[in-house]
Tab-separated table of C-alpha atoms in Angstrom:
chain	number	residue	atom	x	y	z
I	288	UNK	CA	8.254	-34.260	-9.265
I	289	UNK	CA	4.940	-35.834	-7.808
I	290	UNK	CA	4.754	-33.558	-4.877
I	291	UNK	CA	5.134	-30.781	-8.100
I	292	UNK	CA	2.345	-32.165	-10.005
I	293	UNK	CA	0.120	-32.515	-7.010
I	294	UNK	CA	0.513	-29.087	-5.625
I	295	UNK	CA	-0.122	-27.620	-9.357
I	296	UNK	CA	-2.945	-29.638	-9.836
I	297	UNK	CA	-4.563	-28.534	-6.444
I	298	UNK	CA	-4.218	-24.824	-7.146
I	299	UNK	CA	-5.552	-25.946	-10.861
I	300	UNK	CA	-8.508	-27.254	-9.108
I	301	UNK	CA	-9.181	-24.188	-6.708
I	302	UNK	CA	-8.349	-21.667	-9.624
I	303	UNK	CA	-10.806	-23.304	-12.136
I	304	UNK	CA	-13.500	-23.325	-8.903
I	305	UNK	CA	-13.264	-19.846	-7.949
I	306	UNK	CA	-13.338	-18.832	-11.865
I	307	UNK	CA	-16.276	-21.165	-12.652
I	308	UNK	CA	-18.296	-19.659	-10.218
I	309	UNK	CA	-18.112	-16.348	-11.882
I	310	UNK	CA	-18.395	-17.680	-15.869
I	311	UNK	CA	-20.490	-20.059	-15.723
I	312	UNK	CA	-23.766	-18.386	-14.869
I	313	UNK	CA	-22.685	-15.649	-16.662
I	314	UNK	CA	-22.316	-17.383	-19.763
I	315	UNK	CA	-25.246	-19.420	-19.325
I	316	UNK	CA	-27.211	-16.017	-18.660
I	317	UNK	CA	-26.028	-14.350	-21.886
I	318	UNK	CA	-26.132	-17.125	-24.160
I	319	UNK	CA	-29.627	-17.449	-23.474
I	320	UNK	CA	-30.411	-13.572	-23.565
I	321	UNK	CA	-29.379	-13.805	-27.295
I	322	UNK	CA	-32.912	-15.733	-28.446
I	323	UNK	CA	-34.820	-13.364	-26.433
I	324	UNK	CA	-35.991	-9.195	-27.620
I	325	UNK	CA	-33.528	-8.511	-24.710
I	326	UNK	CA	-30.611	-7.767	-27.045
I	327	UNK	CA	-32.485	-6.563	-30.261
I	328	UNK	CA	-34.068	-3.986	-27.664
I	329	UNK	CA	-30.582	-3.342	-26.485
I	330	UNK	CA	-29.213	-2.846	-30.198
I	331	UNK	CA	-31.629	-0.982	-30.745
I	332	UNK	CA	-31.436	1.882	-28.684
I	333	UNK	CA	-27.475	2.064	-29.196
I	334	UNK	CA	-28.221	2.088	-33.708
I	335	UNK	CA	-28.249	6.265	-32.825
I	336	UNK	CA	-24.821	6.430	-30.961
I	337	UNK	CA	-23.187	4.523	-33.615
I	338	UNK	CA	-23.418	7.302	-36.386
I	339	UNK	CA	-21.450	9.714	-33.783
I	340	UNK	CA	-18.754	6.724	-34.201
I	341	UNK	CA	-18.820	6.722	-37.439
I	342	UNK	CA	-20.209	3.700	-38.093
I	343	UNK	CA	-24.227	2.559	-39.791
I	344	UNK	CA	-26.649	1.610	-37.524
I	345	UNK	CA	-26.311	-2.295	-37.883
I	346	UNK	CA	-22.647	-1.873	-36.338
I	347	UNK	CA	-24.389	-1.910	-32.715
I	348	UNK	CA	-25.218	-5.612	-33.770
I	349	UNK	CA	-21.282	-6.848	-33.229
I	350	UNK	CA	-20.994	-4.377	-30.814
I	351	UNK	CA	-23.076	-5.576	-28.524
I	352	UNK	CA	-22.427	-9.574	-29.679
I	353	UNK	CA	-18.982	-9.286	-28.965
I	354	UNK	CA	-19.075	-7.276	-25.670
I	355	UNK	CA	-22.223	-9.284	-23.889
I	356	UNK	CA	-20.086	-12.756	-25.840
I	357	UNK	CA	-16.294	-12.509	-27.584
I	358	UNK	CA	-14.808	-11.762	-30.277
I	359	UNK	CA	-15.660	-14.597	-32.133
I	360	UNK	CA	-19.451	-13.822	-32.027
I	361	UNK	CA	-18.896	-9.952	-32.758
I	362	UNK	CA	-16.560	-11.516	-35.989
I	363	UNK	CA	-19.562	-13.624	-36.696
I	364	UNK	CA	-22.061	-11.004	-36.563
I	365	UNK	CA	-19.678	-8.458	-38.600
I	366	UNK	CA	-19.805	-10.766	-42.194
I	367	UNK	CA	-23.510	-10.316	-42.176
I	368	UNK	CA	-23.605	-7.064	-42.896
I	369	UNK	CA	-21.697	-5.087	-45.160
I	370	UNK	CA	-19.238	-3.259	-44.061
I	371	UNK	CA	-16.569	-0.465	-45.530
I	372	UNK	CA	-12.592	-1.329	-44.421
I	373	UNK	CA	-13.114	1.520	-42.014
I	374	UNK	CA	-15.770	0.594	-40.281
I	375	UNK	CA	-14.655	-2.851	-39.830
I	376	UNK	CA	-11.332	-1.150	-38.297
I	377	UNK	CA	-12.942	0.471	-36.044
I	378	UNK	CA	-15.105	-2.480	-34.797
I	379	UNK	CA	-12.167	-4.519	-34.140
I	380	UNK	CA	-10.023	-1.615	-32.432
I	381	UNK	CA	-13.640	-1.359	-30.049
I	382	UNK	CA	-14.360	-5.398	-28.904
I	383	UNK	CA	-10.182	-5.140	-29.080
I	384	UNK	CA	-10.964	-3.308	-26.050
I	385	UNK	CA	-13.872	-4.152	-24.583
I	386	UNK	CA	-15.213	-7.603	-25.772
I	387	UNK	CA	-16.088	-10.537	-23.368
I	388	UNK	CA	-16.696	-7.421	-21.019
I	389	UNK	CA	-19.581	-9.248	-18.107
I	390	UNK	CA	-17.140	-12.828	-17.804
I	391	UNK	CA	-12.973	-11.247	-18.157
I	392	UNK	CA	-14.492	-8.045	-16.049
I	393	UNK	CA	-16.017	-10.207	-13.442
I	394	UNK	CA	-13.296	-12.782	-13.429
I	395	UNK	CA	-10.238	-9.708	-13.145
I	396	UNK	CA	-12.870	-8.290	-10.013
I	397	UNK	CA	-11.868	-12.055	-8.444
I	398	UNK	CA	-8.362	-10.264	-8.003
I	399	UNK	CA	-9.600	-7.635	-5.795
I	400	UNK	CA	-10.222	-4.427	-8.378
I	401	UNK	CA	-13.501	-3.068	-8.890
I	402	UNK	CA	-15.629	-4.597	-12.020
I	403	UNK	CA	-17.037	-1.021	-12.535
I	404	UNK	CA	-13.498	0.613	-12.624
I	405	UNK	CA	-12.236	-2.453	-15.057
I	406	UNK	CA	-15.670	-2.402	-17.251
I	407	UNK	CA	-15.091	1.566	-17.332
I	408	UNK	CA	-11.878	1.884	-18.732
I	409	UNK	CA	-12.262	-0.640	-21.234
I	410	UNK	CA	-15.524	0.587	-22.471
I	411	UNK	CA	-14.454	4.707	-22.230
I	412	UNK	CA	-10.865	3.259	-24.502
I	413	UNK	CA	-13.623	1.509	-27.112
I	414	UNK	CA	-15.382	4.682	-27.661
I	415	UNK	CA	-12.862	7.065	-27.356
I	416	UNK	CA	-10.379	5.257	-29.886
I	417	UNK	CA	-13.321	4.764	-32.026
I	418	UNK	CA	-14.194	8.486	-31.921
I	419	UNK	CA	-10.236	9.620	-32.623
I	420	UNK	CA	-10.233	7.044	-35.516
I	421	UNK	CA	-13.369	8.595	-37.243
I	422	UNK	CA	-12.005	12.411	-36.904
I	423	UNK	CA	-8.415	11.422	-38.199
I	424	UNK	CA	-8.910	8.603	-40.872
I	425	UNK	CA	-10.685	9.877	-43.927
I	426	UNK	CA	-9.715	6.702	-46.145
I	427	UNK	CA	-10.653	3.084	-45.965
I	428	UNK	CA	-14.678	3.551	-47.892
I	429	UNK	CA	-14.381	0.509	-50.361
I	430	UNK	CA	-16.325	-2.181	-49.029
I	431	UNK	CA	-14.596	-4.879	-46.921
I	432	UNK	CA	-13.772	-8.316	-48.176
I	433	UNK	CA	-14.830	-10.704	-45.348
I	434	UNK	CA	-12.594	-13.584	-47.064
I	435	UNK	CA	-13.079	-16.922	-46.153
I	436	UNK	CA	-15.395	-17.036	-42.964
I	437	UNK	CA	-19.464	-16.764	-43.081
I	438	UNK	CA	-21.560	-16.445	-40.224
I	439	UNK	CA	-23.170	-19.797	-38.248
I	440	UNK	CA	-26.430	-18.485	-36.598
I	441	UNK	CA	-28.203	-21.264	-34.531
I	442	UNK	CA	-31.827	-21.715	-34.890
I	443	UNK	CA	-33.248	-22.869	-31.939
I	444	UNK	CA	-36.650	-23.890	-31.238
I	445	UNK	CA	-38.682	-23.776	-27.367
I	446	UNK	CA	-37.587	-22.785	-24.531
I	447	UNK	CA	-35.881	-26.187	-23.258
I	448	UNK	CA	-33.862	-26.239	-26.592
I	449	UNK	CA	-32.404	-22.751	-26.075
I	450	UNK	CA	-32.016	-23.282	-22.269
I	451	UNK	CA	-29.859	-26.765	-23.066
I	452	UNK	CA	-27.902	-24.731	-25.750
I	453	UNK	CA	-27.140	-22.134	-22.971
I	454	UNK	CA	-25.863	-25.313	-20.534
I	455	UNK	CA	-24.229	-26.800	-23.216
I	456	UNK	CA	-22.280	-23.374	-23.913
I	457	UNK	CA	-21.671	-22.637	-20.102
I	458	UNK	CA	-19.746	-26.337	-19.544
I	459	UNK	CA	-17.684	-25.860	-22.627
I	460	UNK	CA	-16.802	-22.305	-20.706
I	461	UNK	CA	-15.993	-24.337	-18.293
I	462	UNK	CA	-14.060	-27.327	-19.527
I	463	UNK	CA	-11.931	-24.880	-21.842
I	464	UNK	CA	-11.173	-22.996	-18.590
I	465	UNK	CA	-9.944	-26.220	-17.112
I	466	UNK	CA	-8.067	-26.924	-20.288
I	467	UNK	CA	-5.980	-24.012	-19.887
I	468	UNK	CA	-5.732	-23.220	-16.186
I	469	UNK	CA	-4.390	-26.437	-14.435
I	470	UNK	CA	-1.803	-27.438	-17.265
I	471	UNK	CA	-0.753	-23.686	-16.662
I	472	UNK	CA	-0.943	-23.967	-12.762
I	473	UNK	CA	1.205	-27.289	-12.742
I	474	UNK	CA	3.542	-25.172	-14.862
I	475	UNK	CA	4.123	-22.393	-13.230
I	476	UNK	CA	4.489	-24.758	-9.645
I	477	UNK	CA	6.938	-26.480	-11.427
I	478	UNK	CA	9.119	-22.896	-12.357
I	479	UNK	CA	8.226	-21.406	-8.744
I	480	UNK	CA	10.000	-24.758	-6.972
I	481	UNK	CA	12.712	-24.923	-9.982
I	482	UNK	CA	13.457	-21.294	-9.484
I	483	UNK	CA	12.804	-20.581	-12.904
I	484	UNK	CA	10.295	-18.057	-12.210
I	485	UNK	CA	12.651	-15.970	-10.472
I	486	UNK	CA	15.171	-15.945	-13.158
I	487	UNK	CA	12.242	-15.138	-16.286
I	488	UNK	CA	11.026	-12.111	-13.684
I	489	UNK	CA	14.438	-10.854	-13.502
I	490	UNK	CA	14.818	-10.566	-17.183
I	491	UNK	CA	11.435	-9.135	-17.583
I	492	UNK	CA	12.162	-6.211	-14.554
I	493	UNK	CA	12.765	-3.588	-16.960
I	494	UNK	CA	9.714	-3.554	-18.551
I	495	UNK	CA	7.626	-3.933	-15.692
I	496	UNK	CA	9.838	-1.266	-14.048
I	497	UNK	CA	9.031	0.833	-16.942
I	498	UNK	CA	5.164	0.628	-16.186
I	499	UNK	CA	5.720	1.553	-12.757
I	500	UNK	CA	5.545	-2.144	-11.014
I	501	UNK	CA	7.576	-4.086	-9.186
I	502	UNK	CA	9.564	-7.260	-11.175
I	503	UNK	CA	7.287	-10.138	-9.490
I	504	UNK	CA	4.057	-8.437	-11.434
I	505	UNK	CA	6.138	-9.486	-15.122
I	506	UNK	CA	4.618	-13.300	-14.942
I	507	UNK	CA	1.165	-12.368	-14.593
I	508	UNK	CA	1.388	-9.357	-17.342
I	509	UNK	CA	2.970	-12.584	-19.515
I	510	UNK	CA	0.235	-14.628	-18.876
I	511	UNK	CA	-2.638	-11.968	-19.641
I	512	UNK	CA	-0.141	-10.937	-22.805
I	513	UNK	CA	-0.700	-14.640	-24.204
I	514	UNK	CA	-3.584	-16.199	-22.691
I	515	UNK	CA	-5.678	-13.548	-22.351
I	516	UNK	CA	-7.954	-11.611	-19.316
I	517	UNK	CA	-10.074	-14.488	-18.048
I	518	UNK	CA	-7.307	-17.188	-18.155
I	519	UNK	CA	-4.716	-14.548	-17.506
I	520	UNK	CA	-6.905	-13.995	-13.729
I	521	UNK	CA	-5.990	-17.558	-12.563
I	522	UNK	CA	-2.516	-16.828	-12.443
I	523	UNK	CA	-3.030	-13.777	-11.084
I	524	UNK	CA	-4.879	-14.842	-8.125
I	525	UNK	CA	-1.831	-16.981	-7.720
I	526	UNK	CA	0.509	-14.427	-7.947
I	527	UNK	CA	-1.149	-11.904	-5.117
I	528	UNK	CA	-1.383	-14.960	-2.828
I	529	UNK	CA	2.492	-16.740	-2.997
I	530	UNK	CA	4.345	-13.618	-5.208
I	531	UNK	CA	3.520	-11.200	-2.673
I	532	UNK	CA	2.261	-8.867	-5.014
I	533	UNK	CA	0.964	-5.358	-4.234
I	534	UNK	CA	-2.375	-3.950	-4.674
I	535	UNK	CA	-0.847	-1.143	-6.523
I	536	UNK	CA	1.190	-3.375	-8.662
I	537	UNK	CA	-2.356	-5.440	-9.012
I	538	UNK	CA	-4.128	-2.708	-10.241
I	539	UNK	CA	-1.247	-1.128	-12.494
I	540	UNK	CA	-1.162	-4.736	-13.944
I	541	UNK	CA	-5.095	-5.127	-14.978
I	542	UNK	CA	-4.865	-1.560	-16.227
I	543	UNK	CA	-2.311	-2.862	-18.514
I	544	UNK	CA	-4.121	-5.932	-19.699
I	545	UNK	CA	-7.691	-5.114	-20.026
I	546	UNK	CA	-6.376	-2.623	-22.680
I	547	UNK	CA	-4.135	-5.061	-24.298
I	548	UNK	CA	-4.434	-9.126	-23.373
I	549	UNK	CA	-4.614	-12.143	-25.162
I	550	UNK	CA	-2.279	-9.614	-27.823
I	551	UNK	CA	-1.868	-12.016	-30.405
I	552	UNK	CA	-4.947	-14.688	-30.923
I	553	UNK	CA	-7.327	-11.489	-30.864
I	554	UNK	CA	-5.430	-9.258	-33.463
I	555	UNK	CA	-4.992	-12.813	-35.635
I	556	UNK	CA	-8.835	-12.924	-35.767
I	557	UNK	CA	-9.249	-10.310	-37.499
I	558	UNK	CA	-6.828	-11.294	-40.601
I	559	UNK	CA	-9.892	-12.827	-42.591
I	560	UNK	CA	-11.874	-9.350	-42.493
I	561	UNK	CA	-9.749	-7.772	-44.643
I	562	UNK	CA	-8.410	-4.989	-42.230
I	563	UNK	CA	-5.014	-3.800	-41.131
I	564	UNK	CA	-4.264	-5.637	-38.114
I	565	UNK	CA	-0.855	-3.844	-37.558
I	566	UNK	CA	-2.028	-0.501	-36.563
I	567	UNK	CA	-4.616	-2.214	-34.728
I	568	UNK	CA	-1.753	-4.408	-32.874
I	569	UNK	CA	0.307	-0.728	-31.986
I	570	UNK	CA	-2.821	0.966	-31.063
I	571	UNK	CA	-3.011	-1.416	-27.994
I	572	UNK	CA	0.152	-1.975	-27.334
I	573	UNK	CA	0.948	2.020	-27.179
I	574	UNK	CA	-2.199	2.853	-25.347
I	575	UNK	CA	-1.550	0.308	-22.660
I	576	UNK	CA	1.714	1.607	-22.209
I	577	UNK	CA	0.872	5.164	-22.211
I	578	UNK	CA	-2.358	4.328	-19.783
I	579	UNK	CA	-0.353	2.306	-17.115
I	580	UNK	CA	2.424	4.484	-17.032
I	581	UNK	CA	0.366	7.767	-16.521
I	582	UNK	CA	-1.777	5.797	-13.698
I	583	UNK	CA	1.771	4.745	-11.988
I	584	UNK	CA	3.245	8.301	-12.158
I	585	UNK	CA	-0.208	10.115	-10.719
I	586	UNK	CA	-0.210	7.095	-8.353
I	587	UNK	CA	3.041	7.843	-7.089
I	588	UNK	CA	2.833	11.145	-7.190
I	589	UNK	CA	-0.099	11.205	-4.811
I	590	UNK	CA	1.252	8.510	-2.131
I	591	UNK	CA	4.509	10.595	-2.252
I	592	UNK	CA	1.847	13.733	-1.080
I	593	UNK	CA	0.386	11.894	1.490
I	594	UNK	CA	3.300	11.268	2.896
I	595	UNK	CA	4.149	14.382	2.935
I	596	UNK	CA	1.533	15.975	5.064
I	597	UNK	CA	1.719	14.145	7.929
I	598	UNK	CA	5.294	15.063	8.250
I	599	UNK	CA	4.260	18.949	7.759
I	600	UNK	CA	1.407	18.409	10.563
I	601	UNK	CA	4.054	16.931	12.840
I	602	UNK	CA	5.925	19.964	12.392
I	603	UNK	CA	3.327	22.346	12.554
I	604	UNK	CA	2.328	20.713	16.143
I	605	UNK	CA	6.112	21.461	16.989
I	606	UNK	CA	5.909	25.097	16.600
């Protein structure tokens, strides 16, 4: 049981390392973009795209707060406007998507896939749900009822005072990511050696089968499921190294979760804005589905072609 806790708390170690590198500059970076006319600028010049989404011009504020930040910031920003139902629906469906995008992008690139290709789909799945959800909803134009949250906007004054703020934020990144990552690494150690693993990927196979991956791929899509992108990444990084899983099953399996991770804590968020959270549950769930499965058929589709040719070279060499 030592020797478990030990190894666990190694790959804890290493995990949290390799992630920290990546979130806490980043965080420290944006946090401290926020006080400067970096963002406003930035929100700015997106106010005009926002009316072709069907939402006002001070929408781009939680746009860009909960992409550059999370959701909680975008949430934050949202009850200081006013907002109709609708627009507040389609907000959430967006940072759904594509919040946290610079830190869980960078962090899934760790794994080996492109942070363009992940930052790309989840930002062309944002706009394009948010366009289909403008031409087809025609309801939802009384005013939202934010509930019981309010905003908490930090006034910070001098340079040194916003600069500690942004240390201050980056270590919590940090210590949170510990928080999560080695009681989940000495965990998972302990159902790799106990065999336990095995037996939850086996009843999981269908599913993953269903997306087009192999079984060993079902423990990471559980972890990004729960825990979300960023955390999620730790266990993937695991999982390529000692689960022997493919690059094809890697990719198939961030497809899947940067369109629809951390399922339940970021639909819950939403409950206090006064939106439907169900659709807004099925229009992830359904769209993550629909994606993976479509990249795992055209994926297949062209390996089975490539293997093809050579064979009809061979033969053409023959003759």
């Amino acid at each position: 049981m030592t020797g478990i806790l030990q190894r666990g708390l190694k790959q804890g170690l290493q995990v949290t390392w390799t992630l920290g590198k990546v979130i806490f500059p980043i965080t420290l970076i944006v946090t401290i973009l926020q006080y400067t006319p970096v963002l406003p600028w930035i929100i700015d010049k997106l106010s005009p795209l926002m009316g072709l989404l069907g939402l006002s011009g001070e929408a781009a504020v939680p746009l860009v707060l909960g992409n550059a930040l999370n959701l909680y910031a975008g949430i934050a920003a949202i009850v200081s406007f006013e907002f109709t139902v609708k627009e507040v629906f389609i907000m959430a469906v967006m940072m759904s998507f594509s919040h946290n995008l610079f830190i869980e992008s960078a962090v899934a690139s760790k794994v080996g896939v492109s942070w363009w290709l992940i930052s790309g789909i989840r930002i062309s799945l944002a706009l394009i749900s948010a366009t289909i959800i403008n031409l087809l909803w025609s309801g939802g134009t009384e005013a939202a009822q934010y509930g019981l949250i309010s905003s908490s906007d930090v006034v910070l004054d001098g340079w040194a005072a916003i600069s500690l703020h942004g240390l201050q934020t980056a270590l919590v990144a940090i210590v949170q990511l510990a928080l999560i990552v080695i009681p989940l690494m000495i965990a998972m150690q302990f159902f790799r050696e106990k065999g336990w693993l095995t037996a939850i990927s086996d009843k999981l196979g269908p599913f993953t089968r269903m997306l087009g991956m192999e079984k060993n791929t079902s423990m990471t899509l559980v972890a990004g499921l729960t825990i979300g992108l960023a955390y999620g990444a730790g266990l993937m990084i695991q999982a390529v190294k000692e689960d022997g899983v493919s690059r094809r099953d890697m990719y198939l399996a961030l497809i899947f979760l940067v369109s629809c991770h951390a399922v339940v804590e970021d639909t819950l968020v939403f409950i206090p804005l006064g939106i439907p959270v169900w659709p807004l549950l099925l229009i992830r769930l359904v769209t993550a589905i629909v994606l993976t499965m479509s990249v795992a058929f055209v994926w297949k589709r062209i390996e089975k072609q490539n293997r093809k040719e050579p064979a009809h070279e061979h033969s053409y060499h023959t003759l």
